[in-house]
mmCIF file of C-alpha atoms in Angstrom:
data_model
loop_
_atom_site.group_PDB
_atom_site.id
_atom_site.type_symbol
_atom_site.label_atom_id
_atom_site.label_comp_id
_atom_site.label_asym_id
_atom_site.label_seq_id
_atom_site.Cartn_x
_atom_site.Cartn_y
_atom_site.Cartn_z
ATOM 1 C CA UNK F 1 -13.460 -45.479 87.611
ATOM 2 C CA UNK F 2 -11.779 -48.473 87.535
ATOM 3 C CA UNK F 3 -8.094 -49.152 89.137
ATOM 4 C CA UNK F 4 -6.560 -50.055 85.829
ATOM 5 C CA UNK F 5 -8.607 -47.230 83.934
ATOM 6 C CA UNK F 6 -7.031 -44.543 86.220
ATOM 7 C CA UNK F 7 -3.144 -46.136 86.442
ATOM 8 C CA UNK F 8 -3.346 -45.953 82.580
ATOM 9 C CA UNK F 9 -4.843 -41.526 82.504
ATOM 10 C CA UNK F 10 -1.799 -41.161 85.310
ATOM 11 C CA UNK F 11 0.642 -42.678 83.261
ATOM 12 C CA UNK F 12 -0.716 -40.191 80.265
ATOM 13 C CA UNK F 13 -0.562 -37.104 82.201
ATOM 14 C CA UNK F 14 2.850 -37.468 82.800
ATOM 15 C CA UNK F 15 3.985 -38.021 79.565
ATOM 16 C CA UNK F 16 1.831 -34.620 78.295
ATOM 17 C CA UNK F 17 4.431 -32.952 81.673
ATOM 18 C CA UNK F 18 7.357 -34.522 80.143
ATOM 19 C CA UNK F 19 6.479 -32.588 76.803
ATOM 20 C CA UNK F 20 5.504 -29.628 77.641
ATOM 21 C CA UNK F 21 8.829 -29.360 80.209
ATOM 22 C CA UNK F 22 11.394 -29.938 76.939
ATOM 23 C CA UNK F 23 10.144 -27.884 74.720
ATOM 24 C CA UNK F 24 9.584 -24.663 77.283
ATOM 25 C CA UNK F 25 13.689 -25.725 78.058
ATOM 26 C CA UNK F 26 14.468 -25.253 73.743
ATOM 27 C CA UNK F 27 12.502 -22.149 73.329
ATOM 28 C CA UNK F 28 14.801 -20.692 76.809
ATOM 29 C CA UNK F 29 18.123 -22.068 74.574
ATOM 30 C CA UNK F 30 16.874 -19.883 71.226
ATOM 31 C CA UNK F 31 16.470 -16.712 73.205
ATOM 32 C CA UNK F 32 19.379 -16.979 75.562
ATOM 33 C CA UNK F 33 21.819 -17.942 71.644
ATOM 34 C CA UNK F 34 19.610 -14.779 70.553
ATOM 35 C CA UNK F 35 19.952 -12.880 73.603
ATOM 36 C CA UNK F 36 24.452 -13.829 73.150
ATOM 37 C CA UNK F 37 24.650 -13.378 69.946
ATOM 38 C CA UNK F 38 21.742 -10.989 68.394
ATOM 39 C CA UNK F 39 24.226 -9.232 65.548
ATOM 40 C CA UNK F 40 25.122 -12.648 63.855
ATOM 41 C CA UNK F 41 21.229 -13.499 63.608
ATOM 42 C CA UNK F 42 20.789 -10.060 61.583
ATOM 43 C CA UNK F 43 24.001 -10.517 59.424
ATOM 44 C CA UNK F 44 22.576 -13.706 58.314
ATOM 45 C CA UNK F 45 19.077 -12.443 57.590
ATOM 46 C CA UNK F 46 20.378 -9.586 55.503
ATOM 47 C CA UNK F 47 22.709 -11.664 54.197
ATOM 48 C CA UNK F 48 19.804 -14.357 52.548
ATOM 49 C CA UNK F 49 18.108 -10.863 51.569
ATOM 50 C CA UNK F 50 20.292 -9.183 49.178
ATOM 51 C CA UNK F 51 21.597 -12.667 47.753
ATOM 52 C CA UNK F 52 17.367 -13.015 46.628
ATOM 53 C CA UNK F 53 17.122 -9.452 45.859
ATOM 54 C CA UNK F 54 20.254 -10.164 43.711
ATOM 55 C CA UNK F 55 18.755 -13.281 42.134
ATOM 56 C CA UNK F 56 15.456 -11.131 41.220
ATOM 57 C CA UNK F 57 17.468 -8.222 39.468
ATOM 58 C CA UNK F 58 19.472 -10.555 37.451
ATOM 59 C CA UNK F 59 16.416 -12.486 36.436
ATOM 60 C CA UNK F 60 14.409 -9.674 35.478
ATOM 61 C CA UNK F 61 16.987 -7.937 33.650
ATOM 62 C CA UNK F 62 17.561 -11.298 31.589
ATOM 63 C CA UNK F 63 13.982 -10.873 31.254
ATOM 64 C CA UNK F 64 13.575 -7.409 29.878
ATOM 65 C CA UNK F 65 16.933 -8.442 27.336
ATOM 66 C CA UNK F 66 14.790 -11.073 25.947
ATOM 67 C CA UNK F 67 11.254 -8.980 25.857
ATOM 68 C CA UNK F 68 13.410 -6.176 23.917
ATOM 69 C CA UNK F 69 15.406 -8.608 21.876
ATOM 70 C CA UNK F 70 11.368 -10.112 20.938
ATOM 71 C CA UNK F 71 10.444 -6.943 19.793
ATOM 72 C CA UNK F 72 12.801 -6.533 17.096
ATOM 73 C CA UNK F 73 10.872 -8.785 15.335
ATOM 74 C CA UNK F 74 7.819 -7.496 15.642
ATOM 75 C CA UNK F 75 5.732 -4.401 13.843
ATOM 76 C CA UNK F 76 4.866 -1.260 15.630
ATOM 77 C CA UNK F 77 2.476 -0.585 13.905
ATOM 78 C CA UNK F 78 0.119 -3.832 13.570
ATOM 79 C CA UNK F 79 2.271 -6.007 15.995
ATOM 80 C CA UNK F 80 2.764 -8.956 13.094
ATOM 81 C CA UNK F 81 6.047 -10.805 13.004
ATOM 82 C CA UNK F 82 8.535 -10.578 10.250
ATOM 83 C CA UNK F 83 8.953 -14.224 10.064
ATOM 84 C CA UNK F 84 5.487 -14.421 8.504
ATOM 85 C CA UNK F 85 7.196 -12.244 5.317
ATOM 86 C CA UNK F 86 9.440 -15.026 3.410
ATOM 87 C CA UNK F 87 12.007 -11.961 2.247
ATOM 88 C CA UNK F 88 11.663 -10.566 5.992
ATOM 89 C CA UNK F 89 11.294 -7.262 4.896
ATOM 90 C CA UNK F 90 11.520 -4.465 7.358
ATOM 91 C CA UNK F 91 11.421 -0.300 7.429
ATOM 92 C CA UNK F 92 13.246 1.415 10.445
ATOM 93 C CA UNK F 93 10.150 4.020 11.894
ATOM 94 C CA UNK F 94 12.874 6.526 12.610
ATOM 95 C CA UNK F 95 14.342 6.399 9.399
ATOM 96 C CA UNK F 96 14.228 8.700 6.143
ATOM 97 C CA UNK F 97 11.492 7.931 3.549
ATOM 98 C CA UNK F 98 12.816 5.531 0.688
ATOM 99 C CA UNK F 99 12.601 6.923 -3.023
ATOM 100 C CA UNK F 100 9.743 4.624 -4.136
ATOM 101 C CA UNK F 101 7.639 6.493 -1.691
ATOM 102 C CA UNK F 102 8.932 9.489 -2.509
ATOM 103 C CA UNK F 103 8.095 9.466 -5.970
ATOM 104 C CA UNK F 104 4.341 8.345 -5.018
ATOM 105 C CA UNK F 105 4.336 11.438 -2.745
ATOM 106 C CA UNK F 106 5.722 13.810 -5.777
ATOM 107 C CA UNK F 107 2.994 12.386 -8.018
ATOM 108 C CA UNK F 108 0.402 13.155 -5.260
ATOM 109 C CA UNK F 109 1.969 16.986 -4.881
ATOM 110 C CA UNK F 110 3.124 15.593 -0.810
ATOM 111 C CA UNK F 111 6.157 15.745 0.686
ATOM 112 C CA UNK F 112 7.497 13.898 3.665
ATOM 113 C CA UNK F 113 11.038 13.853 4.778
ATOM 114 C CA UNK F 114 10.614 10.963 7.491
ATOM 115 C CA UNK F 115 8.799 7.775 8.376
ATOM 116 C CA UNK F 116 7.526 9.601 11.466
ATOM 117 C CA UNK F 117 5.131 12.216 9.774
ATOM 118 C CA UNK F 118 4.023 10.066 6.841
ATOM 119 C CA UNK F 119 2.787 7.213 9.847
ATOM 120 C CA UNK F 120 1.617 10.286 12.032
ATOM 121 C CA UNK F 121 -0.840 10.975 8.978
ATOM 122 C CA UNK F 122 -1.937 7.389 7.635
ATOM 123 C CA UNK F 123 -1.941 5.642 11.322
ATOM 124 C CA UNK F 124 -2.626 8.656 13.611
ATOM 125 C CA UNK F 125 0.672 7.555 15.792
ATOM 126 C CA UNK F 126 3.399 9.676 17.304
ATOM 127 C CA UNK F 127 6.509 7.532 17.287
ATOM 128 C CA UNK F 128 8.625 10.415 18.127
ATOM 129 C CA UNK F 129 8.626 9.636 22.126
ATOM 130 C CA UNK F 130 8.924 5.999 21.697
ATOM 131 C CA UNK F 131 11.371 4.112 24.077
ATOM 132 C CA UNK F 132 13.227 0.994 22.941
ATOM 133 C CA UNK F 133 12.571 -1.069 25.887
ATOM 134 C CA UNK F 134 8.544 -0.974 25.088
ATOM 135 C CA UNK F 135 8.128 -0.098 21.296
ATOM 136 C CA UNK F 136 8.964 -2.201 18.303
ATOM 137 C CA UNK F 137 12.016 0.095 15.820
ATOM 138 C CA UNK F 138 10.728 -1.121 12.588
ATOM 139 C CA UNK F 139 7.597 -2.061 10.677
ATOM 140 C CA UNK F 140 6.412 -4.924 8.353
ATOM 141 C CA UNK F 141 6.265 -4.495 4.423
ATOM 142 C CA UNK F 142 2.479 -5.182 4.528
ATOM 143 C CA UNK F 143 1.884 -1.734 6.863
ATOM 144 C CA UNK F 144 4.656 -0.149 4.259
ATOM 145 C CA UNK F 145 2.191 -1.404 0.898
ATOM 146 C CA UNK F 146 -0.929 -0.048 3.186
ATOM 147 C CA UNK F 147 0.673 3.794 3.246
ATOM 148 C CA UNK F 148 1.516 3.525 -0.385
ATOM 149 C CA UNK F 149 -1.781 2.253 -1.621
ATOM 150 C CA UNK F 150 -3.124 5.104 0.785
ATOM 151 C CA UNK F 151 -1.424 7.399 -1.124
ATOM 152 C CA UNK F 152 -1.186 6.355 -4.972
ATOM 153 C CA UNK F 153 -4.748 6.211 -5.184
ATOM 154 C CA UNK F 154 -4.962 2.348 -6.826
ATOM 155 C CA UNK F 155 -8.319 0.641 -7.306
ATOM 156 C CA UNK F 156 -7.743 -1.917 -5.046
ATOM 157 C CA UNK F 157 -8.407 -3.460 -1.755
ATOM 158 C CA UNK F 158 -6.531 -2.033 1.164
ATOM 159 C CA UNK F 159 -5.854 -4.621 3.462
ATOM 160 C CA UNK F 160 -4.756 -3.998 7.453
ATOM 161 C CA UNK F 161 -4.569 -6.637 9.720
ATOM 162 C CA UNK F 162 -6.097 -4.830 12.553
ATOM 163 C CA UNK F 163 -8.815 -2.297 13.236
ATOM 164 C CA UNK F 164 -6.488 0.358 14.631
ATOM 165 C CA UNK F 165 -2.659 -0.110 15.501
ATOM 166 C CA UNK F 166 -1.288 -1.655 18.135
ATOM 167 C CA UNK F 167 -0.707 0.115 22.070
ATOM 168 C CA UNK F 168 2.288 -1.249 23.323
ATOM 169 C CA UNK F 169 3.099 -1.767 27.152
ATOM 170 C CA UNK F 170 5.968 -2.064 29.511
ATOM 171 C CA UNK F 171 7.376 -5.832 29.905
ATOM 172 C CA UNK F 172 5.397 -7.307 33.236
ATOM 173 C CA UNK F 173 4.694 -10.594 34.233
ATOM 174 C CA UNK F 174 1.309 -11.280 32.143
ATOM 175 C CA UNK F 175 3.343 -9.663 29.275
ATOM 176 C CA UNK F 176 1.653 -10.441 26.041
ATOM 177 C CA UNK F 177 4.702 -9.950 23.205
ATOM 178 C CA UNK F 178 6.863 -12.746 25.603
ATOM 179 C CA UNK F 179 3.722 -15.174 26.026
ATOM 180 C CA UNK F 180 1.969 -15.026 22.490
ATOM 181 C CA UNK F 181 5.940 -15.475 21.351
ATOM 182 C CA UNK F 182 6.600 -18.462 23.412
ATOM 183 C CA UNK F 183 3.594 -20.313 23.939
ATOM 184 C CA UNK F 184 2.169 -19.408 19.632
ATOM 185 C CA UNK F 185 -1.462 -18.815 19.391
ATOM 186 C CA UNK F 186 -3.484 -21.721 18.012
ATOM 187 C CA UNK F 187 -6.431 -21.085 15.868
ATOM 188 C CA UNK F 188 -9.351 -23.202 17.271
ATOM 189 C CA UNK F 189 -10.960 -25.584 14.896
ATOM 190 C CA UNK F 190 -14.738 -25.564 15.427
ATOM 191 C CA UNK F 191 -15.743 -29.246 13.880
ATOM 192 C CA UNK F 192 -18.929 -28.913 11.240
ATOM 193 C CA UNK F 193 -22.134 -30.664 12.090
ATOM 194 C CA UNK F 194 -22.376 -33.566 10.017
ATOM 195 C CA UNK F 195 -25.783 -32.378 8.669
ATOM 196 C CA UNK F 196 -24.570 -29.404 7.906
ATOM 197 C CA UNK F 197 -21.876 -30.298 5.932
ATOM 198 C CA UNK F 198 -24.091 -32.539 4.084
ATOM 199 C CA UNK F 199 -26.525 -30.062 3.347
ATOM 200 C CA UNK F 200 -23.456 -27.597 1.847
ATOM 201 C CA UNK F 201 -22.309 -30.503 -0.376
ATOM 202 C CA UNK F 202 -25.949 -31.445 -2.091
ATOM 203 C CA UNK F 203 -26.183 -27.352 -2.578
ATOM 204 C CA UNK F 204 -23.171 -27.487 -4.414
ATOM 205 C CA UNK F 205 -24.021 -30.533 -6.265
ATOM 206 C CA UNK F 206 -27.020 -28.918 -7.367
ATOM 207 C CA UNK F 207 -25.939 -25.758 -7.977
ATOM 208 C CA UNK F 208 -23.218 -27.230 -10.610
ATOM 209 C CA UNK F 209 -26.235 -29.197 -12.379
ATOM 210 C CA UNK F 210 -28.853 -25.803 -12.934
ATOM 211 C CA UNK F 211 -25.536 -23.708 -14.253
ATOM 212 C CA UNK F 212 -26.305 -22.801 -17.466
ATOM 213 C CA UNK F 213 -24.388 -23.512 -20.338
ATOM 214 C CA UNK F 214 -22.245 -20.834 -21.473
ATOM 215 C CA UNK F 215 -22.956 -19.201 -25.044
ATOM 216 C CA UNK F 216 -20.644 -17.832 -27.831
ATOM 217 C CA UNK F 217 -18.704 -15.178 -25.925
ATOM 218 C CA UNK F 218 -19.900 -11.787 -26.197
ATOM 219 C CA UNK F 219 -18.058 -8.891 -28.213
ATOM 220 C CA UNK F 220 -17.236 -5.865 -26.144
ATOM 221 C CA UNK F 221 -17.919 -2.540 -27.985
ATOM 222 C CA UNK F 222 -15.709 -0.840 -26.231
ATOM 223 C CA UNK F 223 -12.599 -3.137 -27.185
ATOM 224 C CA UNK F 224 -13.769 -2.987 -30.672
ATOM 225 C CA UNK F 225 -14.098 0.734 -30.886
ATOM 226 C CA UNK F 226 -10.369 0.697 -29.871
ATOM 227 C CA UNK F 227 -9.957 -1.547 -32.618
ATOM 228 C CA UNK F 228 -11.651 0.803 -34.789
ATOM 229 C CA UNK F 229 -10.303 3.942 -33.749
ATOM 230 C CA UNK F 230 -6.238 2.548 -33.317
ATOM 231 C CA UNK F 231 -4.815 6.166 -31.886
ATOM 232 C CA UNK F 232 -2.279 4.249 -29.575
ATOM 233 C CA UNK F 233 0.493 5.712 -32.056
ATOM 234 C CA UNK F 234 -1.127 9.777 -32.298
ATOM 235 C CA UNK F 235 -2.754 10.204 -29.054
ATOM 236 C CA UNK F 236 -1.079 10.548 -25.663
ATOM 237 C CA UNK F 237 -1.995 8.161 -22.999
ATOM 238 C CA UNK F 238 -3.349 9.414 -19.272
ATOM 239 C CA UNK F 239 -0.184 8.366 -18.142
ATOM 240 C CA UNK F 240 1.707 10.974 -18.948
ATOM 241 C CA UNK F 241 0.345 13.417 -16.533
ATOM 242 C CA UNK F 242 2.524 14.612 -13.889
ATOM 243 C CA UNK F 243 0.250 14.686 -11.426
ATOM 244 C CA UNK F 244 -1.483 11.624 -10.112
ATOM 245 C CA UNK F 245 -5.520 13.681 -10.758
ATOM 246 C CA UNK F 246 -8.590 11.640 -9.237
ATOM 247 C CA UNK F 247 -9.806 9.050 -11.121
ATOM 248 C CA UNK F 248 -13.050 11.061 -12.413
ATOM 249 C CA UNK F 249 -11.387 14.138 -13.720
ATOM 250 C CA UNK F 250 -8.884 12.143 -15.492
ATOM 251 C CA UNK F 251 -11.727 10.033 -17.357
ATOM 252 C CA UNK F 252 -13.799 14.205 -17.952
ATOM 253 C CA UNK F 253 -10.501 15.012 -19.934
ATOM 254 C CA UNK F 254 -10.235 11.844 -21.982
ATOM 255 C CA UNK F 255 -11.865 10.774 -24.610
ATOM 256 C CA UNK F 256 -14.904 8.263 -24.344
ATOM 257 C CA UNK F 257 -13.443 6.011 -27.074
ATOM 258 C CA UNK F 258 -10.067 5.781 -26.840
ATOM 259 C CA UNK F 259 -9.377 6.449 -23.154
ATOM 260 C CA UNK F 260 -6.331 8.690 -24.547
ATOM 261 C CA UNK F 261 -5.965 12.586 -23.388
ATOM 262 C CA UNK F 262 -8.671 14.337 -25.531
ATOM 263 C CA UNK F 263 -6.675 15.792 -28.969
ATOM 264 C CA UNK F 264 -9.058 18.006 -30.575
ATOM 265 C CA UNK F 265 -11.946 17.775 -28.721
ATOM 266 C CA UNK F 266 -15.369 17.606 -30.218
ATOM 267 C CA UNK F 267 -18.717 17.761 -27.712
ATOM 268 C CA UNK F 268 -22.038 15.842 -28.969
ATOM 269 C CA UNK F 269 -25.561 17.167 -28.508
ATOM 270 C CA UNK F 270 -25.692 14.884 -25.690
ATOM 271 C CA UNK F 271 -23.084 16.797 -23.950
ATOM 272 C CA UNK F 272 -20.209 13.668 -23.784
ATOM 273 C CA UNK F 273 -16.693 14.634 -25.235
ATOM 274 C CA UNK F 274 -14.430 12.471 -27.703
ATOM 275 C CA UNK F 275 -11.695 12.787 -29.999
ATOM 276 C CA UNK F 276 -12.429 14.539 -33.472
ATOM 277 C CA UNK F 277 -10.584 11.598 -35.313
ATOM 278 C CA UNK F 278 -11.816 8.668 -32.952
ATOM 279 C CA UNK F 279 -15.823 10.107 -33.048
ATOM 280 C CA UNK F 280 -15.594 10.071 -36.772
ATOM 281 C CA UNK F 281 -14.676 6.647 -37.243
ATOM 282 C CA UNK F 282 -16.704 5.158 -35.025
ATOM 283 C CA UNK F 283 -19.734 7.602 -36.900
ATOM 284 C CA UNK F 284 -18.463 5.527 -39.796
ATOM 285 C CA UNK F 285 -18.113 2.174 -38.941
ATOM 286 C CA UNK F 286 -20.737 1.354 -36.252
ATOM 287 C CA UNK F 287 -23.716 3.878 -37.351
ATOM 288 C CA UNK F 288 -25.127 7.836 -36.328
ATOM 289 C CA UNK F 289 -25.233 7.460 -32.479
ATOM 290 C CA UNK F 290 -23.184 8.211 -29.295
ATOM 291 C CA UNK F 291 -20.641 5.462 -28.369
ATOM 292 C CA UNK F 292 -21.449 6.499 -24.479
ATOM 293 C CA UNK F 293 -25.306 6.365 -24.569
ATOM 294 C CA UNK F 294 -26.378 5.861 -27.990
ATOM 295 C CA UNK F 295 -28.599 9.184 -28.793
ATOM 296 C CA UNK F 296 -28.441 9.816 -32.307
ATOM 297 C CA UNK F 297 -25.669 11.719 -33.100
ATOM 298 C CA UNK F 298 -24.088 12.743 -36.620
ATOM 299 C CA UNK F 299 -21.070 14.430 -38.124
ATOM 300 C CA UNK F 300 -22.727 18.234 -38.555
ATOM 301 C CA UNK F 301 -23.935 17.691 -34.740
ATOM 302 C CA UNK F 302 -20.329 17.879 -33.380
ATOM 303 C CA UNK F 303 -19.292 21.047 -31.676
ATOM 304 C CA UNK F 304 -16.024 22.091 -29.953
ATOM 305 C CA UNK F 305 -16.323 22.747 -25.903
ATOM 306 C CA UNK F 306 -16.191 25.842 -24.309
ATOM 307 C CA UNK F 307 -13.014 27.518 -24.435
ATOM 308 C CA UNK F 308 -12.504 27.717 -20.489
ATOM 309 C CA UNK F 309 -12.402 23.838 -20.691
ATOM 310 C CA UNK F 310 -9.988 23.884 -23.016
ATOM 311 C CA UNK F 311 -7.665 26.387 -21.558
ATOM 312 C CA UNK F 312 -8.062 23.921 -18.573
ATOM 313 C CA UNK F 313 -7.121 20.629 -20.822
ATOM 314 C CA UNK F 314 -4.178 22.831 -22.797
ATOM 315 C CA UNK F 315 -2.433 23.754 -19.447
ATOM 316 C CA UNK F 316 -2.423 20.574 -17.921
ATOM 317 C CA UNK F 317 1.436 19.063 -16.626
ATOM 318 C CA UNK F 318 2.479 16.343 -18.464
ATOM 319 C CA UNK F 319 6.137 14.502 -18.152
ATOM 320 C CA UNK F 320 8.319 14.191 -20.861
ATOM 321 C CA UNK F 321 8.964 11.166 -22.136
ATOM 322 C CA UNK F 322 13.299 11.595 -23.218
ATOM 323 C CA UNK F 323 15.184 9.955 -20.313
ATOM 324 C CA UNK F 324 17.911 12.606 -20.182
ATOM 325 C CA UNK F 325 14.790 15.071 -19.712
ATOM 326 C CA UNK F 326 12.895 15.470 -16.659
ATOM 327 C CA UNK F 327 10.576 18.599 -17.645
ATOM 328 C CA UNK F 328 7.009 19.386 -17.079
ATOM 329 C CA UNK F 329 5.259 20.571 -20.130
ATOM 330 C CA UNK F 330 2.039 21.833 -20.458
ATOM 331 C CA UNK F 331 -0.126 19.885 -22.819
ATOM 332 C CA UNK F 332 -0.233 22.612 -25.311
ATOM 333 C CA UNK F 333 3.666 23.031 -25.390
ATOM 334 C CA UNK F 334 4.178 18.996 -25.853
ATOM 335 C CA UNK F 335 4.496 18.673 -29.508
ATOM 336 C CA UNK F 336 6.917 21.381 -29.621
ATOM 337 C CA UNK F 337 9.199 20.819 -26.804
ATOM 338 C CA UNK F 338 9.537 16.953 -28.325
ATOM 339 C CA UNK F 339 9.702 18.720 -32.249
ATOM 340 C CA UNK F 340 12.658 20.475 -30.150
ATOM 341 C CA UNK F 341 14.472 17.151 -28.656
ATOM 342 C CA UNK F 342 14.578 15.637 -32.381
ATOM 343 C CA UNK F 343 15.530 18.794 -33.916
ATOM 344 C CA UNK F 344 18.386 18.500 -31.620
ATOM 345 C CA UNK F 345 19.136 15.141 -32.567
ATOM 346 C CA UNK F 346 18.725 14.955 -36.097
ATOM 347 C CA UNK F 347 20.552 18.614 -36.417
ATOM 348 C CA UNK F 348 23.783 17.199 -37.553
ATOM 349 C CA UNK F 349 22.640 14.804 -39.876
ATOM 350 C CA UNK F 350 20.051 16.729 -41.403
ATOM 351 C CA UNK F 351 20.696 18.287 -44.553
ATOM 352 C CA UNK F 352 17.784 20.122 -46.521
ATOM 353 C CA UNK F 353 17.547 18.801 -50.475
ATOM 354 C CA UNK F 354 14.561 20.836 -52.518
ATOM 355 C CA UNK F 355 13.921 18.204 -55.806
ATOM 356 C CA UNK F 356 11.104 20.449 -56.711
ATOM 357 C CA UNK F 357 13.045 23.081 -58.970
ATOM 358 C CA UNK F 358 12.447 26.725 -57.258
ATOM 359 C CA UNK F 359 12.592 27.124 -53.467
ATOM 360 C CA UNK F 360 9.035 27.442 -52.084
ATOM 361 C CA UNK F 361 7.410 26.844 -55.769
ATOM 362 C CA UNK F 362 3.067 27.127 -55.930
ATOM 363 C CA UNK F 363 1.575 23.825 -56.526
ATOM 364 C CA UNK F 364 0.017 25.382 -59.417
ATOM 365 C CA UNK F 365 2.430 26.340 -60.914
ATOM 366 C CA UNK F 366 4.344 22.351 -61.365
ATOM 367 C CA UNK F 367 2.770 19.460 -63.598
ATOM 368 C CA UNK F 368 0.933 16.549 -62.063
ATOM 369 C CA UNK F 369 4.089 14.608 -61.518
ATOM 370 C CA UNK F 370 5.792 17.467 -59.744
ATOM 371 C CA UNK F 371 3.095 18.405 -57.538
ATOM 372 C CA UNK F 372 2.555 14.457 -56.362
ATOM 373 C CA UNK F 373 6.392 14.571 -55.458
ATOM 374 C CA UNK F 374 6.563 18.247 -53.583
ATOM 375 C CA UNK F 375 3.292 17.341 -51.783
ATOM 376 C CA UNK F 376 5.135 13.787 -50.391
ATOM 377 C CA UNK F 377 8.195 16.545 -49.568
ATOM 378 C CA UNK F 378 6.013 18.787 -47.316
ATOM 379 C CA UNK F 379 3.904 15.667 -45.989
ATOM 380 C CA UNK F 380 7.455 14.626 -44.795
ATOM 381 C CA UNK F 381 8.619 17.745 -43.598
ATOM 382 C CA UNK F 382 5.189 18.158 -41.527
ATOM 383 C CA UNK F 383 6.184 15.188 -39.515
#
């Protein structure tokens, strides 16, 4: 090598020496300050320890107020908020059934004192060992409308926002209730295909053009028959059972025409049942064959049912209709136990008056005139 070449590595070296020589002389220092003092070093330590430790309690207390203070406002059962209800309706789950639902239950022969067996039935939940810190204490008015449609038996659509109900956790860090909460879940909007879109709007155009045009509107039998029959004011109404029956036996013990609970019951040849009155006028008016499926039918055809179907229509519950009364009658005990409320009424002001010259005269027995007026006296009294 050169002269200059090997001053310049020399000159390198040494510096690398120098180096080397201070820092083995700082790391001497730390241990002999450690070796001196070793009990301040571990104060310190434990010190910067318990202040974090501190820190993390406090934060994840604050943390757990917030995830329980976020449940409030959600459902237990199907995990929806309350803010999405513009009356923010709410039902405690530990709390006592409220008397709508009570009366659905009566009408379905159920009872239930609490929210927690009614939800253990519809939902298949126990809510009994809930904790506050992890379950929701109330539930939406859309899971309360689900339980009573469940139970009042109403042709409608029951709608639940999920498939099952909802399994809630303990708050952690990936904790869905405090991110879903926070953050709000955005539905993604899928753009249409141009094409596609065009194609939907020529179907529709076209679809508007082939509709036919409509014709004279067509007269419902069934509405007319009511028409014809007009029993609203001398037949009772299915809703005046007591019981809330299935749809199909209510509609085997009413009649065909009217849709009224069957008063004096005639059967057909082809085995369907009506009222006597109702069946006759409709004979009448609209020709000799069965309102339900049009076999020929006539007046000498009708028959009354067998009697162990009408022990089974007499003996049905029905409510009574006076407000200060909240009885159960039997069907074939109604007209007297009302006969008995206006009796009761009209007791005071009721005062006999016979116009028809002898108590309990024979028809026979008066002119013309007189027989006209005591018949109008005992069509009266009959009512």
């Amino acid at each position: 090598p050169l002269p200059e070449c090997s001053h310049v590595a020399n000159h390198d070296k040494g510096k690398v020496a120098d180096s080397l020589d201070k820092a083995s002389e700082e790391q001497e220092d730390v241990v002999g300050l450690m070796s001196q003092d070793p009990l301040r070093t571990d104060t310190e330590q434990n010190n910067s320890e318990a202040t974090t430790d501190k820190d993390a309690f406090h934060m994840n207390q604050r943390e757990t107020e917030a995830h329980q203070t976020r449940l409030q406002h959600l459902c237990r059962i199907c995990g929806g908020s309350f803010k999405a209800d513009p009356y923010k309706r709410s039902h405690p789950v530990h709390g006592p059934v409220d008397n709508v639902m009570q009366a659905v239950l009566r009408k379905k022969e159920k009872r239930a004192t609490s929210w927690p067996e009614l939800l253990a039935k519809v939902f298949k939940i126990d809510v009994r060992g809930d904790i506050d810190t992890i379950h929701p204490t109330n539930f939406c008015h859309n899971c309360w409308n689900f339980i009573q449609k469940k139970f009042s038996n109403v042709p409608c659509e029951l709608y639940f926002p999920r498939k099952g109900p909802v399994e809630w956790h303990p708050h952690s860090s990936s904790c869905e209730v405090c991110g879903t909460l926070s953050r709000g879940v955005k539905r993604k909007q899928q753009a249409l295909n141009p094409q596609v879109s065009k194609k939907l709007k020529i179907m529709a155009r076209r679809a508007r053009q082939i509709r036919p045009v409509r014709g004279p509107k067509q007269v419902n039998s069934k509405s007319l028959m009511k028409k014809i029959v007009n029993c609203n004011k001398i037949h009772l109404s299915t809703k005046n059972f007591a019981v809330d029956y299935p749809a199909d036996f209510v509609k085997a013990v009413s009649c065909q025409i009217c849709e009224h609970i069957l008063a004096d019951p005639v059967e057909t040849t082809c085995k369907h049942l009506f009222c006597r009155v109702c069946i006759l006028k409709c004979l009448k008016v609209m020709g000799s064959y069965c309102p339900s499926c049009r076999y020929p039918c006539f007046p000498t055809d009708l028959v009354s049912p067998v009697k162990s179907f009408l022990s089974i229509l007499n003996n049905l519950p029905l409510r009574c209709p006076a407000k200060e009364c909240d009885e159960e009658i039997s069907l074939e005990k109604y007209c007297h136990h009302l006969s008995s409320h206006k009796d009761a009424k009209d007791k005071e002001g009721y005062v006999h008056i016979n116009k028809g010259g002898r108590p309990r005269q024979h028809l026979l027995s008066l002119t013309r005139r007189a027989q006209k007026h005591r018949l109008r006296e005992l069509k009266l009294q009959v009512k």
